[in-house]
mmCIF file of C-alpha atoms in Angstrom:
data_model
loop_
_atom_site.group_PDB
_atom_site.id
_atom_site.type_symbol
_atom_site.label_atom_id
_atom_site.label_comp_id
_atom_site.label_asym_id
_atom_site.label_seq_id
_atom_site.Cartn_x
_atom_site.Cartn_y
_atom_site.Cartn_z
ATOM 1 C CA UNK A 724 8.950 2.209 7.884
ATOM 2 C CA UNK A 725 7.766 4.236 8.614
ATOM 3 C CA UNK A 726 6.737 4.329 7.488
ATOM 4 C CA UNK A 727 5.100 3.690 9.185
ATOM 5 C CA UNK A 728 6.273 5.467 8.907
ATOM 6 C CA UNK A 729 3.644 7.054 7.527
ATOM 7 C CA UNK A 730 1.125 6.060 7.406
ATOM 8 C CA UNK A 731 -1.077 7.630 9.832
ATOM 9 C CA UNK A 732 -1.781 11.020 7.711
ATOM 10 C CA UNK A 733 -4.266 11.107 5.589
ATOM 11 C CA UNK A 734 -6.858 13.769 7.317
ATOM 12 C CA UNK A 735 -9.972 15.752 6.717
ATOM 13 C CA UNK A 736 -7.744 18.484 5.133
ATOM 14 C CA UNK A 737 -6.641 17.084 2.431
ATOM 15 C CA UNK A 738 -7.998 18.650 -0.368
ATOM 16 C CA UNK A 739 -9.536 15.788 -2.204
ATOM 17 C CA UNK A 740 -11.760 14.962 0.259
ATOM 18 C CA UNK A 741 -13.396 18.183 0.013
ATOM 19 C CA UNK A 742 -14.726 17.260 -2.922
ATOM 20 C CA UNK A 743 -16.776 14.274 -1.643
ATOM 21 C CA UNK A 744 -19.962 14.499 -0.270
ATOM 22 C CA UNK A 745 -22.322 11.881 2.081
ATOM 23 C CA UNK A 746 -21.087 8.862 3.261
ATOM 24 C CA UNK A 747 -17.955 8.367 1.036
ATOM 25 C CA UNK A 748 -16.669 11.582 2.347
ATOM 26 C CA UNK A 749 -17.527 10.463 6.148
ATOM 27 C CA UNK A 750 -15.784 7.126 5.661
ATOM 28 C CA UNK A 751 -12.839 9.092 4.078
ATOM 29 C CA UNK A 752 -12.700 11.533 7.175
ATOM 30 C CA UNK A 753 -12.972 8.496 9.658
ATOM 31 C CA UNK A 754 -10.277 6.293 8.121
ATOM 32 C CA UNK A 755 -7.918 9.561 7.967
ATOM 33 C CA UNK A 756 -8.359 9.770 11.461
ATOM 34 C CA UNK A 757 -6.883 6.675 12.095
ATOM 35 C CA UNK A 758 -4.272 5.356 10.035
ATOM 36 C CA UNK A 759 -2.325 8.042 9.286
ATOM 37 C CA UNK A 760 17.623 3.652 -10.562
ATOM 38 C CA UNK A 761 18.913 1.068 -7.983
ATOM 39 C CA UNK A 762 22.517 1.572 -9.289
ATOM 40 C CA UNK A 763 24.317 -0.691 -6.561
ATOM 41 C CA UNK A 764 21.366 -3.518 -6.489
ATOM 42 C CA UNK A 765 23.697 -5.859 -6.609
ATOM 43 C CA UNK A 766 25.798 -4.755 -3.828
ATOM 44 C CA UNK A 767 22.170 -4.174 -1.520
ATOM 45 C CA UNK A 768 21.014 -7.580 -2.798
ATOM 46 C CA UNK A 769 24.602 -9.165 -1.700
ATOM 47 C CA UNK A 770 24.228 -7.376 2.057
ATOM 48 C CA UNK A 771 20.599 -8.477 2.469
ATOM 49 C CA UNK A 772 20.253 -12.015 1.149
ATOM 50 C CA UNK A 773 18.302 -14.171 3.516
ATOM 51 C CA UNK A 774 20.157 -15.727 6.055
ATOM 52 C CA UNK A 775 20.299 -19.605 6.833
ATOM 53 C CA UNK A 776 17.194 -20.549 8.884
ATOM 54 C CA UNK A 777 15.449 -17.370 8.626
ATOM 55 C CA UNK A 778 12.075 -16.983 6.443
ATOM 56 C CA UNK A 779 10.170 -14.221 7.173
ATOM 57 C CA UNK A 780 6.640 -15.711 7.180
ATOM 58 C CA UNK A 781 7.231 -18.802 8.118
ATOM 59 C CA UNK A 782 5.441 -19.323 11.711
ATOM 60 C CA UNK A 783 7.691 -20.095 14.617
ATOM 61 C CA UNK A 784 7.918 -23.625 15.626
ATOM 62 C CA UNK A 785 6.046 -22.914 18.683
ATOM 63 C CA UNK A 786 4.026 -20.145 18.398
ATOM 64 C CA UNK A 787 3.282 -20.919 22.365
ATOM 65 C CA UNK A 788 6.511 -20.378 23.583
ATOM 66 C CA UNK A 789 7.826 -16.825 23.963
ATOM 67 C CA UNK A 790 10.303 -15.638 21.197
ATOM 68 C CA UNK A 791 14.041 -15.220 22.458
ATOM 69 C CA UNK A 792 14.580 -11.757 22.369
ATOM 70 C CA UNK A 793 18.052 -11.019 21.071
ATOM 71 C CA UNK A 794 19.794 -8.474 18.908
ATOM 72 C CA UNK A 795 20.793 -10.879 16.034
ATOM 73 C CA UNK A 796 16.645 -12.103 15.540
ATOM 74 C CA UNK A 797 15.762 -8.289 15.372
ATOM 75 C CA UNK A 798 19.116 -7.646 12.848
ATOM 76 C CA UNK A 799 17.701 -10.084 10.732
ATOM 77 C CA UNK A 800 13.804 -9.382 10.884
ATOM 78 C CA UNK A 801 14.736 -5.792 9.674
ATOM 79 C CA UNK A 802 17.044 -6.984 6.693
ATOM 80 C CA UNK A 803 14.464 -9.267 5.407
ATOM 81 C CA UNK A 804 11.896 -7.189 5.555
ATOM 82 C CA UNK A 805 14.280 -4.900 3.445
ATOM 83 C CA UNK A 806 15.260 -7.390 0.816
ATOM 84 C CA UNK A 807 11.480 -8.519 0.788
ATOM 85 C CA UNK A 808 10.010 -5.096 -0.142
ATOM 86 C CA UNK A 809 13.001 -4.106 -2.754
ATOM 87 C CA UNK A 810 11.872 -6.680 -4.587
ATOM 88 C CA UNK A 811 8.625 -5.608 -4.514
ATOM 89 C CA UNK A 812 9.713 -2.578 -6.069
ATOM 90 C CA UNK A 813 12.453 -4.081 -8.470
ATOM 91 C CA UNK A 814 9.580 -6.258 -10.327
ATOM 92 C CA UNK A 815 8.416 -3.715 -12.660
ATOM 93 C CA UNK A 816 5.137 -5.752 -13.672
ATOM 94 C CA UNK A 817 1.709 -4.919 -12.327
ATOM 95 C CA UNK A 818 1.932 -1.571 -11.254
ATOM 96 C CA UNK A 819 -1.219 0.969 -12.522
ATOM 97 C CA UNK A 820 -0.903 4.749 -11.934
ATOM 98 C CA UNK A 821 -3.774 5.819 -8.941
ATOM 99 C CA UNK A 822 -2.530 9.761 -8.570
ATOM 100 C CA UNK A 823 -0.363 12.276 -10.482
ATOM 101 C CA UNK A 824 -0.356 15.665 -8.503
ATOM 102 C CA UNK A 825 1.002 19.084 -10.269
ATOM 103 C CA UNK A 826 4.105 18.811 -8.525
ATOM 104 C CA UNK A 827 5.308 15.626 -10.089
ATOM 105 C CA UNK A 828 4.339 13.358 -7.091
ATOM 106 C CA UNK A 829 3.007 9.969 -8.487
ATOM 107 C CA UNK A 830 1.475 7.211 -6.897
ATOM 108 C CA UNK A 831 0.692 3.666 -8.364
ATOM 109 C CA UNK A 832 -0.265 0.777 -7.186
ATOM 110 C CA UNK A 833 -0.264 -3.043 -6.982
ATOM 111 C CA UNK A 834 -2.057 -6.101 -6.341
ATOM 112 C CA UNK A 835 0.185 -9.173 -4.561
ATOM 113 C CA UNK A 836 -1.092 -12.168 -4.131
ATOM 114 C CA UNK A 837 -3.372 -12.753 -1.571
ATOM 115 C CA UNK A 838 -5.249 -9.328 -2.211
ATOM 116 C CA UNK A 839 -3.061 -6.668 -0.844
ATOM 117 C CA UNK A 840 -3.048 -3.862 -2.732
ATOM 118 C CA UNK A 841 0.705 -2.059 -1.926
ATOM 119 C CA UNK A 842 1.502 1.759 -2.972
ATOM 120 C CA UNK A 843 4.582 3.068 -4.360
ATOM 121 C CA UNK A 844 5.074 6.743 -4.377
ATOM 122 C CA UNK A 845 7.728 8.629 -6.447
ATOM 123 C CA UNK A 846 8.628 12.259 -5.843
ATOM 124 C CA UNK A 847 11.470 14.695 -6.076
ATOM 125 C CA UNK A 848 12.474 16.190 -2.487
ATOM 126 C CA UNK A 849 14.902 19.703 -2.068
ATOM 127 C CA UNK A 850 17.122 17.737 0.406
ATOM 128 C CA UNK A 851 20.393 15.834 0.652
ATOM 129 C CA UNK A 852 20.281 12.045 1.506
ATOM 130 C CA UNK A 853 22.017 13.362 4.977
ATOM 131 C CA UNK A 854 19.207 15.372 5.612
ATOM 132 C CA UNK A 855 16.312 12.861 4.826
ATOM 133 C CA UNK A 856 18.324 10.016 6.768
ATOM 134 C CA UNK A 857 18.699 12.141 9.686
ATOM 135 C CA UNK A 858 14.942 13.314 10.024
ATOM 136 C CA UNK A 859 13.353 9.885 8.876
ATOM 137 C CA UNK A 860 15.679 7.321 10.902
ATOM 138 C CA UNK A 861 17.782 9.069 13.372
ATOM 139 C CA UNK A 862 15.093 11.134 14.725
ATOM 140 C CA UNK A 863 12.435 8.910 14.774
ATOM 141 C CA UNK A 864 10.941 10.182 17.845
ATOM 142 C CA UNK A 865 10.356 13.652 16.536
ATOM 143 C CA UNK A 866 8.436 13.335 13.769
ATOM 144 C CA UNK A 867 5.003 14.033 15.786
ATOM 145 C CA UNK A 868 6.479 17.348 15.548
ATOM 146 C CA UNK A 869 5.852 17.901 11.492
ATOM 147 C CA UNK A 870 3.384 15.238 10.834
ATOM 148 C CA UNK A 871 0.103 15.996 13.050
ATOM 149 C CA UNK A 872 -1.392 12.618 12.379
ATOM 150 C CA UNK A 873 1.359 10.555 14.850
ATOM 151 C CA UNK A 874 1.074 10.765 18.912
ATOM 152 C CA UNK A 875 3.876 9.738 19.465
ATOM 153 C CA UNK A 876 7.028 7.212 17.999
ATOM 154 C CA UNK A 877 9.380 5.437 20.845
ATOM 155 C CA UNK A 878 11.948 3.335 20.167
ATOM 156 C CA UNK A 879 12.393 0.192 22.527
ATOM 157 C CA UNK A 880 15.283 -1.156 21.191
ATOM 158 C CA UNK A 881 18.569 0.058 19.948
ATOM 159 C CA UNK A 882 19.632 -3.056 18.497
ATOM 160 C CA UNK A 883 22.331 -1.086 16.707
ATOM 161 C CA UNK A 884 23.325 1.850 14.436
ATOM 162 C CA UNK A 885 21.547 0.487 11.562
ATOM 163 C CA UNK A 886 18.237 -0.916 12.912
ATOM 164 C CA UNK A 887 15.567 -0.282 16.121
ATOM 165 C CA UNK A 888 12.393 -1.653 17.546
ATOM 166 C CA UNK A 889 9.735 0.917 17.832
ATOM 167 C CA UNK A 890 6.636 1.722 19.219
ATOM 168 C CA UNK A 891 3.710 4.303 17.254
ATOM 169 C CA UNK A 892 0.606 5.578 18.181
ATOM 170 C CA UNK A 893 -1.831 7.470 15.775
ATOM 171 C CA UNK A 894 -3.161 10.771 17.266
ATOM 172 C CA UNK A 895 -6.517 10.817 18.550
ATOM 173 C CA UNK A 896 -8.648 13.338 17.544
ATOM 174 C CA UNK A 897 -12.320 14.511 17.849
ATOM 175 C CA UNK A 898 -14.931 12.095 16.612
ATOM 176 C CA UNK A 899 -12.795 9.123 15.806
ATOM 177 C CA UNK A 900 -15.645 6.492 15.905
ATOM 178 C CA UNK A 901 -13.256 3.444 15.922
ATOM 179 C CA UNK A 902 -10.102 4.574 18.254
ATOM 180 C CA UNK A 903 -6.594 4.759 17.921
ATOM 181 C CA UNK A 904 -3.804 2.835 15.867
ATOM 182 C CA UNK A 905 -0.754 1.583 17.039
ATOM 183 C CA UNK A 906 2.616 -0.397 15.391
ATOM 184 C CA UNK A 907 5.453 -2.278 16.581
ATOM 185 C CA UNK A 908 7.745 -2.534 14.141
ATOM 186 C CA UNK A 909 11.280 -3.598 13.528
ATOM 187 C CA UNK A 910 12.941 -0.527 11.284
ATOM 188 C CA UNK A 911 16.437 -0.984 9.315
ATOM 189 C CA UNK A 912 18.671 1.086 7.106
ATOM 190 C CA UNK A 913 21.426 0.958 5.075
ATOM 191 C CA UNK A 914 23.086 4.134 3.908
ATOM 192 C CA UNK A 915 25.442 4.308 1.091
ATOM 193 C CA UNK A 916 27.277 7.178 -0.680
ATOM 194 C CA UNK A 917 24.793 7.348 -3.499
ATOM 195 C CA UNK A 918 21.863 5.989 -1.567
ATOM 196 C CA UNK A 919 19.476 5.587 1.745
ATOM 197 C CA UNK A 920 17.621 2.570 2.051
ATOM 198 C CA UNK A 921 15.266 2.072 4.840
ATOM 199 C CA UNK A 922 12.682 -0.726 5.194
ATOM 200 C CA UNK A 923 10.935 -2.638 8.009
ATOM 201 C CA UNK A 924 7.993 -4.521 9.196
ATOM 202 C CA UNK A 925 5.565 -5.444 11.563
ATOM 203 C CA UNK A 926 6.872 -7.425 14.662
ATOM 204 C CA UNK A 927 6.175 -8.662 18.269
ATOM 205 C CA UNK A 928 7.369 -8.503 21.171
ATOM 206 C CA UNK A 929 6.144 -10.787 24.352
ATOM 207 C CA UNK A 930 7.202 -7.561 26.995
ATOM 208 C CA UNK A 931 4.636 -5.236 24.698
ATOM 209 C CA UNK A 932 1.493 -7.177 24.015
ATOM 210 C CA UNK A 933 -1.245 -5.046 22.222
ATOM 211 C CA UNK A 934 -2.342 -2.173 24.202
ATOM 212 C CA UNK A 935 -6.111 -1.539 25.585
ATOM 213 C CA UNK A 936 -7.756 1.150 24.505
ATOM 214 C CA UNK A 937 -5.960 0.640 19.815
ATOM 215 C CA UNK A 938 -6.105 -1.813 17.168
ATOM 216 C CA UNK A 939 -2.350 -3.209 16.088
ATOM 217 C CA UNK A 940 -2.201 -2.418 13.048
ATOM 218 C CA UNK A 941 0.512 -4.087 11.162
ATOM 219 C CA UNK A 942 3.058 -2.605 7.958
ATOM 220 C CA UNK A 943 5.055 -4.530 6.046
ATOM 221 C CA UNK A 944 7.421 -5.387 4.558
ATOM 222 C CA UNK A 945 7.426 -1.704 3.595
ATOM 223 C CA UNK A 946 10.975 0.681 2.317
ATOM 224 C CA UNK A 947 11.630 3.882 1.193
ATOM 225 C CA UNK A 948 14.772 4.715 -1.549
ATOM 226 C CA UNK A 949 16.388 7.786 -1.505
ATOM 227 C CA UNK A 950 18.588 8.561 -4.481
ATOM 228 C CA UNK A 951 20.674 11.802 -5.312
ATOM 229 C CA UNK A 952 19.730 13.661 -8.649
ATOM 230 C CA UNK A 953 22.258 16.012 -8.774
ATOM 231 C CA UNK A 954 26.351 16.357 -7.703
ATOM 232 C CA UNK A 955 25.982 18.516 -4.924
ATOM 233 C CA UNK A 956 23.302 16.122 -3.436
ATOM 234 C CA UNK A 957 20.386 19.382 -2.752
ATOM 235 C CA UNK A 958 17.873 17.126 -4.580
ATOM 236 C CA UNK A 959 17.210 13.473 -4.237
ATOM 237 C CA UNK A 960 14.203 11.087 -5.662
ATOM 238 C CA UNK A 961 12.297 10.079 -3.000
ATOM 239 C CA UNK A 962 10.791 6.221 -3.702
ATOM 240 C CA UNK A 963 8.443 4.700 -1.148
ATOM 241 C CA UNK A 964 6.817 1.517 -1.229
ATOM 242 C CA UNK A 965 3.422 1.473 1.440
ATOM 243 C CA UNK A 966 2.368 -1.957 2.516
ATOM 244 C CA UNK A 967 -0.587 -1.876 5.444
ATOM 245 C CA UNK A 968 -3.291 -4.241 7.204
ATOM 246 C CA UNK A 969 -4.947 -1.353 8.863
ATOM 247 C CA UNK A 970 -6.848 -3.837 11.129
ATOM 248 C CA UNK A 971 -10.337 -3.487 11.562
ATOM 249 C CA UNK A 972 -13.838 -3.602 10.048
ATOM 250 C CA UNK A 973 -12.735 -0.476 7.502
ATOM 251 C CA UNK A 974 -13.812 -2.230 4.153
ATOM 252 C CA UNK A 975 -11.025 -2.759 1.263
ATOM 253 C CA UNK A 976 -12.039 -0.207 -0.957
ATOM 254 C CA UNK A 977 -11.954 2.898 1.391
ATOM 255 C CA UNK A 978 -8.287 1.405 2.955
ATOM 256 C CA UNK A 979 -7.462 1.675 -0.620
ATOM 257 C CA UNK A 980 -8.509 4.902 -1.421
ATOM 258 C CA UNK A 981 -7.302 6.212 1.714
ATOM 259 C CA UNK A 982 -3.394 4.923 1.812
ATOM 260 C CA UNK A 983 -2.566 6.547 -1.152
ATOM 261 C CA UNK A 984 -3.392 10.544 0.220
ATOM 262 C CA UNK A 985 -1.771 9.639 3.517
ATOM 263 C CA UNK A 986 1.016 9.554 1.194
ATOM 264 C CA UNK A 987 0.268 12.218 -0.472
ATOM 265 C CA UNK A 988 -0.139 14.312 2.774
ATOM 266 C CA UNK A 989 3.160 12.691 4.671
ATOM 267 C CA UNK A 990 5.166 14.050 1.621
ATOM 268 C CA UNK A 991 3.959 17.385 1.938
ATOM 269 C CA UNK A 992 4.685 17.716 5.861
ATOM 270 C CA UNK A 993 7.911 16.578 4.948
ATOM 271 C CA UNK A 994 8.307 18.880 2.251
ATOM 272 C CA UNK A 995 7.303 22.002 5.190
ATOM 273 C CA UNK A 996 9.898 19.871 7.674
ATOM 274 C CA UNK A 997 12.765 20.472 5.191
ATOM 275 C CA UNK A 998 12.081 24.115 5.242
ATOM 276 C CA UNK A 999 12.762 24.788 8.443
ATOM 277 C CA UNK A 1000 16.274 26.338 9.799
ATOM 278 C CA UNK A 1001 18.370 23.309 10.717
#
């Protein structure tokens, strides 16, 4: 959801792609350009079981006629996509161990059916779950201002307090040889006492077609868990499940490669976000 939130930051600078050399390291550089425990399952499980009439993949009837646009569809778009991905993450079977940084940061990864590979990153953040909610949900539309790789996030719907519609462009920058990215993406949360969960997917809208000039990309269903480690909640473990179609003629193998140090890098500017005075 971001994570798209997200998704959009795996650059040039990261440091392992200094080490690669030729075309490898230009494919790399190009696709950074562009695409940048569960205590109360139960309870989460409860709030977010599927609703009567309402499958998430399932085509519409009539994929002619325009979808009605109404608060309830986009409620229950965003709580699927939740409930979708946490199961993802709740099957424990599968999952093989692509990074392990010095700081603790892993990443692993997973192959669903149908080819997708999905990413689940694990880390240890010095923040509260207030802090992390506020910077990741409720301010939405600031986060071009730590994480270089996004243009720009707009929300176009407030459906309500616990889910939005929004709109996000990858940044251009010099020598992108394919263009820009951009999402539209239904984003929901649900924030407990012990817990954050947010989750969305991809989505469309009839009033916001795909734009001229970027590929829609699509994410999702996609979350992120944030859990407190400690009493005075200063430290939480960070969980975040990545699920991407990029778009495009990038092949599999450098998507794959690539998703897995956006992650790397979106952790880190959130890690210099969290630093800053309030």
């Amino acid at each position: 959801m971001l994570p798209a939130v997200v998704k959009l930051c795996c650059g040039i600078s990261y440091p392992h792609l200094r080490s690669m050399a030729g075309l490898q390291r230009r494919a790399v550089a190009v696709i950074g350009q562009e695409i940048s425990h569960l205590q109360q399952w139960v309870q989460i499980q409860q709030r977010l079981r599927p609703r009567p009439g309402l499958h998430f993949n399932e085509p519409r009837p009539d994929e002619t006629k325009p979808v009605k646009e109404n608060l309830l569809f986009y409620e229950q778009q965003g709580e699927e996509a939740m409930r979708r991905a946490l199961n993802m993450l709740e099957d424990k079977d599968g999952w093989k161990v692509e990074v392990t940084e010095s700081n603790g940061d892993v990443i692993s990864s997973k192959v669903m059916p149908g080819g997708r590979k999905v990413f689940r990153l694990e880390a240890v953040l010095e923040a509260s779950l207030d802090q992390l909610y506020d910077i990741l949900f409720v301010r939405v539309e600031e986060m071009h201002r730590w994480n270089p790789s996004i243009q720009h996030i707009k929300i176009l719907k407030h459906v309500g307090p616990q889910t939005v519609v929004t709109h996000e462009v990858s940044a251009g920058t010099a020598g992108n040889l394919i263009g820009q990215r951009d999402f539209l993406s239904v984003r929901h949360s649900c924030k407990q006492k012990s817990g954050v969960y947010l989750g969305g997917a991809a989505i469309e809208l009839d009033s916001f077609p795909p734009q001229a000039g970027y590929v829609r990309a699509e994410d999702g269903p996609t979350c992120i868990i944030i859990k407190a480690l400690n009493d005075n909640g200063t430290r939480t473990h960070f969980t975040w499940l990545l699920n991407m179609d990029v778009k495009g003629w990038m092949p599999k193998s450098i998507v794959n490669q690539a998703l897995p140090r956006a992650q790397l890098d979106f952790t880190k500017n959130l890690r210099q976000q969290l630093t800053q005075p309030a």
